[in-house]
PDB file of C-alpha atoms in Angstrom:
ATOM      1  CA  ARG A   1       2.544  33.156 216.358  1.00 71.00           C
ATOM      2  CA  PRO A   2       5.532  33.624 214.924  1.00 79.00           C
ATOM      3  CA  THR A   3       5.938  36.517 212.978  1.00 84.00           C
ATOM      4  CA  CYS A   4       9.303  37.139 209.870  1.00 87.00           C
ATOM      5  CA  SER A   5      11.630  39.965 209.946  1.00 87.00           C
ATOM      6  CA  CYS A   6      12.219  40.069 206.012  1.00 87.00           C
ATOM      7  CA  ALA A   7      15.391  41.147 204.744  1.00 89.00           C
ATOM      8  CA  LEU A   8      16.160  44.189 202.821  1.00 90.00           C
ATOM      9  CA  GLY A   9      13.801  43.962 199.294  1.00 88.00           C
ATOM     10  CA  PHE A  10      11.749  41.345 200.081  1.00 90.00           C
ATOM     11  CA  THR A  11       8.132  41.433 201.957  1.00 88.00           C
ATOM     12  CA  GLY A  12       5.259  39.332 202.445  1.00 85.00           C
ATOM     13  CA  PRO A  13       4.136  37.254 205.517  1.00 86.00           C
ATOM     14  CA  ASN A  14       7.272  34.695 204.932  1.00 86.00           C
ATOM     15  CA  CYS A  15       8.992  37.161 203.216  1.00 89.00           C
ATOM     16  CA  GLY A  16       8.270  35.534 200.121  1.00 86.00           C
ATOM     17  CA  LYS A  17       7.417  38.401 197.529  1.00 89.00           C
ATOM     18  CA  THR A  18      10.031  40.935 196.602  1.00 90.00           C
ATOM     19  CA  VAL A  19       9.345  44.509 197.006  1.00 90.00           C
ATOM     20  CA  CYS A  20       9.924  45.390 193.160  1.00 92.00           C
ATOM     21  CA  GLU A  21       7.500  42.613 192.209  1.00 89.00           C
ATOM     22  CA  GLU A  22       5.973  44.286 189.050  1.00 88.00           C
ATOM     23  CA  PHE A  23       6.049  47.746 191.248  1.00 92.00           C
ATOM     24  CA  CYS A  24       7.680  49.884 188.124  1.00 94.00           C
ATOM     25  CA  GLN A  25       5.647  50.143 184.689  1.00 92.00           C
ATOM     26  CA  ASN A  26       6.491  51.417 181.041  1.00 91.00           C
ATOM     27  CA  GLY A  27      10.512  50.070 181.462  1.00 91.00           C
ATOM     28  CA  GLY A  28      11.459  51.531 184.625  1.00 92.00           C
ATOM     29  CA  THR A  29      14.110  50.328 186.798  1.00 93.00           C
ATOM     30  CA  CYS A  30      13.138  49.895 190.286  1.00 94.00           C
ATOM     31  CA  ILE A  31      15.831  50.097 193.269  1.00 93.00           C
ATOM     32  CA  VAL A  32      14.757  49.540 196.636  1.00 91.00           C
ATOM     33  CA  THR A  33      15.391  52.135 199.656  1.00 92.00           C
ATOM     34  CA  ALA A  34      16.864  51.791 202.579  1.00 88.00           C
ATOM     35  CA  GLY A  35      13.210  51.527 204.126  1.00 89.00           C
ATOM     36  CA  ASN A  36      12.856  48.850 202.194  1.00 90.00           C
ATOM     37  CA  GLN A  37      10.699  50.200 199.570  1.00 92.00           C
ATOM     38  CA  PRO A  38      10.560  50.386 195.763  1.00 93.00           C
ATOM     39  CA  TYR A  39      11.900  53.554 193.573  1.00 94.00           C
ATOM     40  CA  CYS A  40      11.331  53.740 190.102  1.00 94.00           C
ATOM     41  CA  HIS A  41      14.033  55.246 187.666  1.00 93.00           C
ATOM     42  CA  CYS A  42      11.874  56.095 184.610  1.00 89.00           C
ATOM     43  CA  GLN A  43      12.466  55.706 180.706  1.00 85.00           C
ATOM     44  CA  PRO A  44      13.136  59.543 178.999  1.00 78.00           C
ATOM     45  CA  GLU A  45       9.830  59.021 178.112  1.00 79.00           C
ATOM     46  CA  TYR A  46       7.395  58.477 181.261  1.00 84.00           C
ATOM     47  CA  THR A  47       7.074  59.969 184.857  1.00 83.00           C
ATOM     48  CA  GLY A  48       5.206  59.259 187.866  1.00 87.00           C
ATOM     49  CA  ASP A  49       6.087  57.322 190.765  1.00 91.00           C
ATOM     50  CA  ARG A  50       5.561  54.141 188.717  1.00 92.00           C
ATOM     51  CA  CYS A  51       6.575  55.540 186.052  1.00 91.00           C
ATOM     52  CA  GLN A  52       2.468  55.014 184.790  1.00 88.00           C
ATOM     53  CA  TYR A  53       2.347  58.021 182.448  1.00 84.00           C
ATOM     54  CA  TYR A  54       3.975  59.014 178.656  1.00 81.00           C
ATOM     55  CA  VAL A  55       5.490  62.608 179.993  1.00 79.00           C
ATOM     56  CA  CYS A  56       4.204  64.331 176.296  1.00 80.00           C
ATOM     57  CA  TYR A  57       0.241  63.000 177.018  1.00 76.00           C
ATOM     58  CA  HIS A  58       0.722  65.101 180.716  1.00 75.00           C
ATOM     59  CA  TYR A  59       3.392  67.556 179.972  1.00 80.00           C
ATOM     60  CA  CYS A  60       2.315  69.024 176.507  1.00 85.00           C
ATOM     61  CA  VAL A  61      -1.693  70.704 176.807  1.00 86.00           C
ATOM     62  CA  ASN A  62      -2.629  70.337 173.206  1.00 87.00           C
ATOM     63  CA  SER A  63      -0.547  66.950 171.909  1.00 83.00           C
ATOM     64  CA  GLU A  64       0.374  63.588 172.759  1.00 72.00           C
ATOM     65  CA  SER A  65       3.545  63.955 170.701  1.00 81.00           C
ATOM     66  CA  CYS A  66       7.096  64.870 172.106  1.00 83.00           C
ATOM     67  CA  THR A  67      11.160  64.301 171.937  1.00 83.00           C
ATOM     68  CA  ILE A  68      12.850  63.616 174.627  1.00 80.00           C
ATOM     69  CA  GLY A  69      16.478  64.975 174.237  1.00 78.00           C
ATOM     70  CA  ASP A  70      19.465  63.693 176.033  1.00 76.00           C
ATOM     71  CA  ASP A  71      19.353  65.491 179.279  1.00 76.00           C
ATOM     72  CA  GLY A  72      15.788  64.525 179.775  1.00 71.00           C
ATOM     73  CA  SER A  73      14.189  67.924 178.348  1.00 79.00           C
ATOM     74  CA  VAL A  74      10.565  67.906 176.551  1.00 81.00           C
ATOM     75  CA  GLU A  75      10.016  69.267 173.702  1.00 87.00           C
ATOM     76  CA  CYS A  76       6.551  69.067 172.341  1.00 88.00           C
ATOM     77  CA  VAL A  77       5.023  68.859 168.769  1.00 88.00           C
ATOM     78  CA  CYS A  78       2.145  70.531 168.165  1.00 89.00           C
ATOM     79  CA  PRO A  79      -0.311  70.243 165.837  1.00 90.00           C
ATOM     80  CA  THR A  80      -1.141  73.363 163.315  1.00 89.00           C
ATOM     81  CA  ARG A  81      -3.474  75.359 165.510  1.00 91.00           C
ATOM     82  CA  TYR A  82      -1.583  75.368 169.077  1.00 92.00           C
ATOM     83  CA  GLU A  83       1.777  76.443 169.349  1.00 91.00           C
ATOM     84  CA  GLY A  84       3.973  77.893 172.892  1.00 91.00           C
ATOM     85  CA  PRO A  85       6.384  75.437 174.504  1.00 90.00           C
ATOM     86  CA  LYS A  86       3.236  73.101 175.653  1.00 89.00           C
ATOM     87  CA  CYS A  87       0.975  73.679 172.740  1.00 90.00           C
ATOM     88  CA  GLU A  88      -0.925  75.974 175.072  1.00 91.00           C
ATOM     89  CA  VAL A  89      -1.492  78.771 172.572  1.00 91.00           C
ATOM     90  CA  ASP A  90      -4.580  78.603 170.203  1.00 92.00           C
ATOM     91  CA  LYS A  91      -3.710  80.562 167.126  1.00 91.00           C
ATOM     92  CA  CYS A  92      -7.041  81.058 165.866  1.00 90.00           C
ATOM     93  CA  VAL A  93      -7.318  83.295 169.010  1.00 88.00           C
ATOM     94  CA  ARG A  94      -5.393  86.102 166.749  1.00 86.00           C
ATOM     95  CA  CYS A  95      -9.004  85.915 164.546  1.00 86.00           C
ATOM     96  CA  HIS A  96     -11.495  87.587 167.261  1.00 79.00           C
ATOM     97  CA  GLY A  97     -14.638  86.066 166.604  1.00 75.00           C
ATOM     98  CA  GLY A  98     -13.656  85.529 162.693  1.00 80.00           C
ATOM     99  CA  HIS A  99     -13.622  82.703 160.789  1.00 88.00           C
ATOM    100  CA  CYS A 100     -10.478  80.229 161.658  1.00 91.00           C
ATOM    101  CA  ILE A 101      -8.548  78.493 158.415  1.00 91.00           C
ATOM    102  CA  ILE A 102      -6.326  75.738 159.185  1.00 90.00           C
ATOM    103  CA  ASN A 103      -3.695  75.458 156.283  1.00 85.00           C
ATOM    104  CA  LYS A 104      -1.780  72.317 156.902  1.00 81.00           C
ATOM    105  CA  ASP A 105       0.577  72.629 153.843  1.00 82.00           C
ATOM    106  CA  SER A 106       1.865  76.263 155.389  1.00 81.00           C
ATOM    107  CA  GLU A 107       0.955  74.582 158.805  1.00 82.00           C
ATOM    108  CA  ASP A 108      -0.514  77.682 159.989  1.00 86.00           C
ATOM    109  CA  ILE A 109      -4.018  79.616 159.742  1.00 90.00           C
ATOM    110  CA  PHE A 110      -5.771  82.512 158.380  1.00 89.00           C
ATOM    111  CA  CYS A 111      -8.146  84.121 159.573  1.00 90.00           C
ATOM    112  CA  ASN A 112     -11.602  85.325 157.526  1.00 88.00           C
ATOM    113  CA  CYS A 113     -12.805  88.424 159.820  1.00 83.00           C
ATOM    114  CA  THR A 114     -16.059  90.078 159.987  1.00 72.00           C
ATOM    115  CA  ASN A 115     -15.259  92.451 157.903  1.00 72.00           C
ATOM    116  CA  GLY A 116     -14.770  89.984 154.499  1.00 77.00           C
ATOM    117  CA  LYS A 117     -11.437  90.509 154.666  1.00 80.00           C
ATOM    118  CA  ILE A 118      -8.463  87.293 155.164  1.00 85.00           C
ATOM    119  CA  ALA A 119      -5.841  88.019 156.970  1.00 84.00           C
ATOM    120  CA  SER A 120      -2.862  86.656 159.647  1.00 84.00           C
ATOM    121  CA  SER A 121      -5.346  88.167 162.270  1.00 84.00           C
ATOM    122  CA  CYS A 122      -8.136  90.443 162.930  1.00 83.00           C
ATOM    123  CA  GLN A 123      -8.797  93.193 164.875  1.00 79.00           C
ATOM    124  CA  LEU A 124     -11.433  93.192 167.460  1.00 78.00           C
ATOM    125  CA  CYS A 125     -12.645  95.994 165.766  1.00 80.00           C
ATOM    126  CA  ASP A 126     -12.789  94.751 162.561  1.00 76.00           C
ATOM    127  CA  GLY A 127     -16.533  95.127 160.574  1.00 77.00           C
ATOM    128  CA  TYR A 128     -17.904  94.955 164.114  1.00 80.00           C
ATOM    129  CA  CYS A 129     -20.294  96.999 164.428  1.00 86.00           C
ATOM    130  CA  TYR A 130     -22.670  98.031 161.512  1.00 87.00           C
ATOM    131  CA  ASN A 131     -24.884 100.898 160.192  1.00 89.00           C
ATOM    132  CA  GLY A 132     -21.840 103.185 160.937  1.00 88.00           C
ATOM    133  CA  GLY A 133     -21.844 102.374 163.986  1.00 90.00           C
ATOM    134  CA  THR A 134     -17.909 103.827 165.601  1.00 89.00           C
ATOM    135  CA  CYS A 135     -16.692 100.521 167.256  1.00 87.00           C
ATOM    136  CA  GLN A 136     -14.496 100.950 170.618  1.00 85.00           C
ATOM    137  CA  LEU A 137     -12.289  98.893 173.186  1.00 80.00           C
ATOM    138  CA  ASP A 138     -13.325  98.608 177.054  1.00 81.00           C
ATOM    139  CA  PRO A 139     -10.149  99.597 178.903  1.00 79.00           C
ATOM    140  CA  GLU A 140     -10.900  97.067 181.491  1.00 81.00           C
ATOM    141  CA  THR A 141     -12.324  93.771 179.434  1.00 76.00           C
ATOM    142  CA  ASN A 142     -10.941  94.862 175.970  1.00 73.00           C
ATOM    143  CA  VAL A 143     -14.517  94.045 174.696  1.00 78.00           C
ATOM    144  CA  PRO A 144     -15.772  95.987 171.837  1.00 83.00           C
ATOM    145  CA  VAL A 145     -18.168  98.314 172.163  1.00 88.00           C
ATOM    146  CA  CYS A 146     -20.693  99.757 169.999  1.00 91.00           C
ATOM    147  CA  LEU A 147     -21.869 104.087 169.857  1.00 91.00           C
ATOM    148  CA  CYS A 148     -24.381 103.353 167.030  1.00 92.00           C
ATOM    149  CA  SER A 149     -25.262 106.247 164.908  1.00 89.00           C
ATOM    150  CA  VAL A 150     -28.780 107.948 165.322  1.00 84.00           C
ATOM    151  CA  GLY A 151     -31.532 106.043 164.271  1.00 83.00           C
ATOM    152  CA  PHE A 152     -29.409 102.438 165.075  1.00 88.00           C
ATOM    153  CA  LYS A 153     -29.454 100.209 168.584  1.00 88.00           C
ATOM    154  CA  SER A 154     -28.284  96.718 170.062  1.00 88.00           C
ATOM    155  CA  GLN A 155     -24.976  95.492 171.110  1.00 88.00           C
ATOM    156  CA  ARG A 156     -23.491  95.651 167.160  1.00 88.00           C
ATOM    157  CA  CYS A 157     -25.896  98.726 165.920  1.00 91.00           C
ATOM    158  CA  ASP A 158     -27.622  95.802 163.624  1.00 89.00           C
ATOM    159  CA  GLN A 159     -31.724  96.661 164.665  1.00 88.00           C
ATOM    160  CA  LYS A 160     -33.435  99.918 163.549  1.00 86.00           C
ATOM    161  CA  GLU A 161     -34.293 102.450 166.734  1.00 85.00           C
ATOM    162  CA  ASN A 162     -37.934 103.324 167.114  1.00 85.00           C
ATOM    163  CA  PRO A 163     -38.299 106.752 167.674  1.00 85.00           C
ATOM    164  CA  CYS A 164     -40.402 106.599 170.131  1.00 88.00           C
ATOM    165  CA  ASP A 165     -38.208 104.477 172.258  1.00 84.00           C
ATOM    166  CA  HIS A 166     -38.646 106.558 175.310  1.00 83.00           C
ATOM    167  CA  TYR A 167     -39.247 109.226 173.964  1.00 87.00           C
ATOM    168  CA  CYS A 168     -41.753 110.772 176.853  1.00 92.00           C
ATOM    169  CA  GLN A 169     -41.350 111.035 179.931  1.00 92.00           C
ATOM    170  CA  ASN A 170     -43.772 110.837 182.970  1.00 91.00           C
ATOM    171  CA  GLU A 171     -46.340 108.617 181.221  1.00 89.00           C
ATOM    172  CA  GLY A 172     -46.829 110.615 178.277  1.00 92.00           C
ATOM    173  CA  ILE A 173     -48.099 108.444 175.138  1.00 92.00           C
ATOM    174  CA  CYS A 174     -46.098 108.493 172.494  1.00 93.00           C
ATOM    175  CA  THR A 175     -46.926 108.890 168.164  1.00 91.00           C
ATOM    176  CA  LEU A 176     -45.763 108.826 164.974  1.00 87.00           C
ATOM    177  CA  THR A 177     -46.539 111.733 162.557  1.00 88.00           C
ATOM    178  CA  ALA A 178     -46.779 111.471 158.824  1.00 85.00           C
ATOM    179  CA  PHE A 179     -42.935 113.212 158.972  1.00 84.00           C
ATOM    180  CA  ASN A 180     -41.824 109.569 161.495  1.00 82.00           C
ATOM    181  CA  GLU A 181     -41.372 112.007 164.129  1.00 87.00           C
ATOM    182  CA  PRO A 182     -42.369 111.420 167.734  1.00 89.00           C
ATOM    183  CA  ARG A 183     -45.062 113.506 169.374  1.00 92.00           C
ATOM    184  CA  CYS A 184     -46.182 113.281 172.876  1.00 94.00           C
ATOM    185  CA  LYS A 185     -49.584 113.448 174.421  1.00 93.00           C
ATOM    186  CA  CYS A 186     -48.887 114.623 178.235  1.00 93.00           C
ATOM    187  CA  SER A 187     -51.191 113.578 181.439  1.00 90.00           C
ATOM    188  CA  THR A 188     -52.879 116.336 183.153  1.00 87.00           C
ATOM    189  CA  ASN A 189     -49.536 117.524 185.266  1.00 88.00           C
ATOM    190  CA  TRP A 190     -47.208 117.543 182.918  1.00 92.00           C
ATOM    191  CA  SER A 191     -46.061 119.627 180.312  1.00 91.00           C
ATOM    192  CA  GLY A 192     -43.111 119.877 177.302  1.00 92.00           C
ATOM    193  CA  THR A 193     -41.751 118.686 174.432  1.00 92.00           C
ATOM    194  CA  GLN A 194     -41.340 115.597 175.732  1.00 93.00           C
ATOM    195  CA  CYS A 195     -43.711 115.879 178.924  1.00 94.00           C
ATOM    196  CA  GLU A 196     -39.865 116.762 180.860  1.00 92.00           C
ATOM    197  CA  ARG A 197     -41.782 119.738 183.106  1.00 91.00           C
ATOM    198  CA  PRO A 198     -44.914 119.857 185.581  1.00 92.00           C
ATOM    199  CA  ALA A 199     -47.753 121.763 184.288  1.00 87.00           C
ATOM    200  CA  PRO A 200     -48.208 125.720 185.164  1.00 84.00           C
ATOM    201  CA  ARG A 201     -51.128 125.993 188.200  1.00 75.00           C
ATOM    202  CA  SER A 202     -52.580 128.436 185.568  1.00 60.00           C
ATOM    203  CA  SER A 203     -53.682 126.098 183.137  1.00 50.00           C
ATOM    204  CA  LYS A 204     -55.471 123.665 185.307  1.00 51.00           C
ATOM    205  CA  SER A 205     -57.403 126.870 187.105  1.00 53.00           C
ATOM    206  CA  ASP A 206     -58.428 128.052 183.493  1.00 56.00           C
ATOM    207  CA  HIS A 207     -58.911 124.120 182.300  1.00 58.00           C
ATOM    208  CA  ILE A 208     -61.777 124.660 185.634  1.00 59.00           C
ATOM    209  CA  SER A 209     -62.619 128.161 184.400  1.00 63.00           C
ATOM    210  CA  THR A 210     -63.909 126.810 180.875  1.00 67.00           C
ATOM    211  CA  ARG A 211     -65.243 123.762 182.581  1.00 71.00           C
ATOM    212  CA  SER A 212     -67.918 126.261 184.339  1.00 73.00           C
ATOM    213  CA  ILE A 213     -68.353 128.576 181.869  1.00 78.00           C
ATOM    214  CA  ALA A 214     -69.540 125.572 179.361  1.00 77.00           C
ATOM    215  CA  ILE A 215     -71.950 124.587 182.060  1.00 84.00           C
ATOM    216  CA  ILE A 216     -73.189 128.049 183.650  1.00 86.00           C
ATOM    217  CA  VAL A 217     -74.166 129.592 180.431  1.00 84.00           C
ATOM    218  CA  PRO A 218     -76.471 127.351 178.814  1.00 86.00           C
ATOM    219  CA  LEU A 219     -78.325 126.986 182.863  1.00 87.00           C
ATOM    220  CA  VAL A 220     -78.103 131.147 182.414  1.00 89.00           C
ATOM    221  CA  LEU A 221     -79.842 130.812 178.841  1.00 88.00           C
ATOM    222  CA  LEU A 222     -82.258 128.294 180.049  1.00 88.00           C
ATOM    223  CA  VAL A 223     -83.879 130.054 183.074  1.00 90.00           C
ATOM    224  CA  THR A 224     -83.654 132.997 180.583  1.00 90.00           C
ATOM    225  CA  LEU A 225     -85.973 130.860 178.170  1.00 89.00           C
ATOM    226  CA  ILE A 226     -88.502 129.874 180.959  1.00 91.00           C
ATOM    227  CA  THR A 227     -88.566 133.564 182.411  1.00 91.00           C
ATOM    228  CA  THR A 228     -89.775 134.844 178.756  1.00 89.00           C
ATOM    229  CA  LEU A 229     -92.193 132.019 178.423  1.00 88.00           C
ATOM    230  CA  VAL A 230     -93.731 132.594 182.326  1.00 87.00           C
ATOM    231  CA  ILE A 231     -94.469 136.808 181.146  1.00 89.00           C
ATOM    232  CA  GLY A 232     -95.866 136.002 177.388  1.00 84.00           C
ATOM    233  CA  LEU A 233     -98.636 133.858 179.450  1.00 84.00           C
ATOM    234  CA  VAL A 234     -99.027 136.157 181.472  1.00 84.00           C
ATOM    235  CA  LEU A 235     -99.558 139.219 179.153  1.00 83.00           C
ATOM    236  CA  CYS A 236    -102.100 136.613 177.525  1.00 81.00           C
ATOM    237  CA  LYS A 237    -104.335 136.020 180.207  1.00 79.00           C
ATOM    238  CA  ARG A 238    -104.492 139.509 181.010  1.00 77.00           C
ATOM    239  CA  LYS A 239    -105.603 140.532 177.269  1.00 76.00           C
ATOM    240  CA  ARG A 240    -108.196 138.819 177.125  1.00 72.00           C
ATOM    241  CA  ARG A 241    -109.104 140.111 180.524  1.00 68.00           C
ATOM    242  CA  THR A 242    -109.667 143.281 178.898  1.00 65.00           C
ATOM    243  CA  LYS A 243    -111.795 142.061 176.187  1.00 57.00           C
ATOM    244  CA  THR A 244    -115.248 142.702 178.602  1.00 50.00           C
ATOM    245  CA  ILE A 245    -115.392 145.811 178.996  1.00 47.00           C
ATOM    246  CA  ARG A 246    -117.877 147.401 181.655  1.00 48.00           C
ATOM    247  CA  ARG A 247    -119.829 150.971 180.894  1.00 48.00           C
ATOM    248  CA  GLN A 248    -121.095 153.151 184.002  1.00 49.00           C
ATOM    249  CA  PRO A 249    -123.551 155.859 182.408  1.00 52.00           C
ATOM    250  CA  ILE A 250    -123.401 159.280 184.270  1.00 52.00           C
ATOM    251  CA  ILE A 251    -126.877 161.996 184.542  1.00 51.00           C
ATOM    252  CA  ASN A 252    -127.058 165.438 184.539  1.00 52.00           C
ATOM    253  CA  GLY A 253    -124.357 166.293 181.980  1.00 54.00           C
ATOM    254  CA  GLY A 254    -121.770 164.295 183.520  1.00 52.00           C
ATOM    255  CA  ILE A 255    -119.021 162.208 181.219  1.00 53.00           C
ATOM    256  CA  ASN A 256    -119.695 158.675 180.488  1.00 53.00           C
ATOM    257  CA  VAL A 257    -115.985 156.440 181.050  1.00 51.00           C
ATOM    258  CA  GLU A 258    -115.384 152.963 180.116  1.00 51.00           C
ATOM    259  CA  ILE A 259    -113.133 151.597 181.957  1.00 50.00           C
ATOM    260  CA  GLY A 260    -110.958 148.964 181.032  1.00 50.00           C
ATOM    261  CA  ASN A 261    -107.702 147.774 182.089  1.00 49.00           C
ATOM    262  CA  PRO A 262    -105.416 148.185 180.834  1.00 49.00           C
ATOM    263  CA  SER A 263    -106.202 151.727 178.976  1.00 47.00           C
ATOM    264  CA  TYR A 264    -109.982 153.886 179.327  1.00 45.00           C
ATOM    265  CA  ASN A 265    -112.005 155.163 177.067  1.00 46.00           C
ATOM    266  CA  MET A 266    -113.824 158.116 177.576  1.00 47.00           C
ATOM    267  CA  TYR A 267    -117.014 158.836 175.708  1.00 45.00           C
ATOM    268  CA  GLU A 268    -119.280 162.282 176.007  1.00 45.00           C
ATOM    269  CA  VAL A 269    -123.233 161.344 177.148  1.00 45.00           C
ATOM    270  CA  ASP A 270    -126.031 162.654 175.051  1.00 45.00           C
ATOM    271  CA  HIS A 271    -128.061 165.294 176.926  1.00 45.00           C
ATOM    272  CA  ASP A 272    -131.137 165.003 174.822  1.00 47.00           C
ATOM    273  CA  HIS A 273    -131.306 161.209 176.091  1.00 45.00           C
ATOM    274  CA  ASN A 274    -131.602 160.428 180.114  1.00 45.00           C
ATOM    275  CA  ASP A 275    -133.885 157.940 181.661  1.00 46.00           C
ATOM    276  CA  GLY A 276    -134.446 159.851 185.005  1.00 45.00           C
ATOM    277  CA  GLY A 277    -134.846 163.444 184.227  1.00 43.00           C
ATOM    278  CA  LEU A 278    -133.758 165.955 186.282  1.00 39.00           C
ATOM    279  CA  LEU A 279    -134.732 166.090 189.992  1.00 37.00           C
TER     280      LEU A 279
END
């Protein structure tokens, strides 16, 4: 099958189409290179290989409006909020977290800072820390950091601190006194105002000995009471036995002795009265 070798500026199976046909956009002028490729010369406001991009739209960051100098230089027309060669700088950054107010009449911005003042800019630490906190800028990140006064906490010192927070150590239990002061109840092995030091060994042995005394003393008293009751019962029984007194008379002028237990009663026998007489 025959093929066509096109002349410069033409293309297609039959060389019936020009190389520059509908190639350049937005009024760009097309020329053909030595390699039979199209090349566009764009109008000053446009750019791109086919002049398809509006210079102001792609060159200016926050604006679609610009002017083109005779030498082809581009100058962006920035909105009130932005500034810089390409409108790349946001003026509201100067407020550092304060409310940014755009004044269209003066084509500038004002800041309503966190401390309540209106100014062209705010300092990072202006009104940042509450309740008397001291603001410092982190040297590495340039972020404000608050050193809170006593009784307050959080990033901006806007929360009241609980006196018991992190006060007791080693699992001590914290309670507040009537004067809102923290007090720690330490576990067995710890002592100190904040349960910060180990409890002395003697205190543990004293505790054990105190418990032992509390157990031994009642036992001794109970044993003494039982012993006293037993002795009392024995004595009562002996007294009952001594009530029956046995008498054994002795004749021939002897002495009649009545023997009881535990005492002895002695009686003299009447010499005129005897049953057996003399042997």
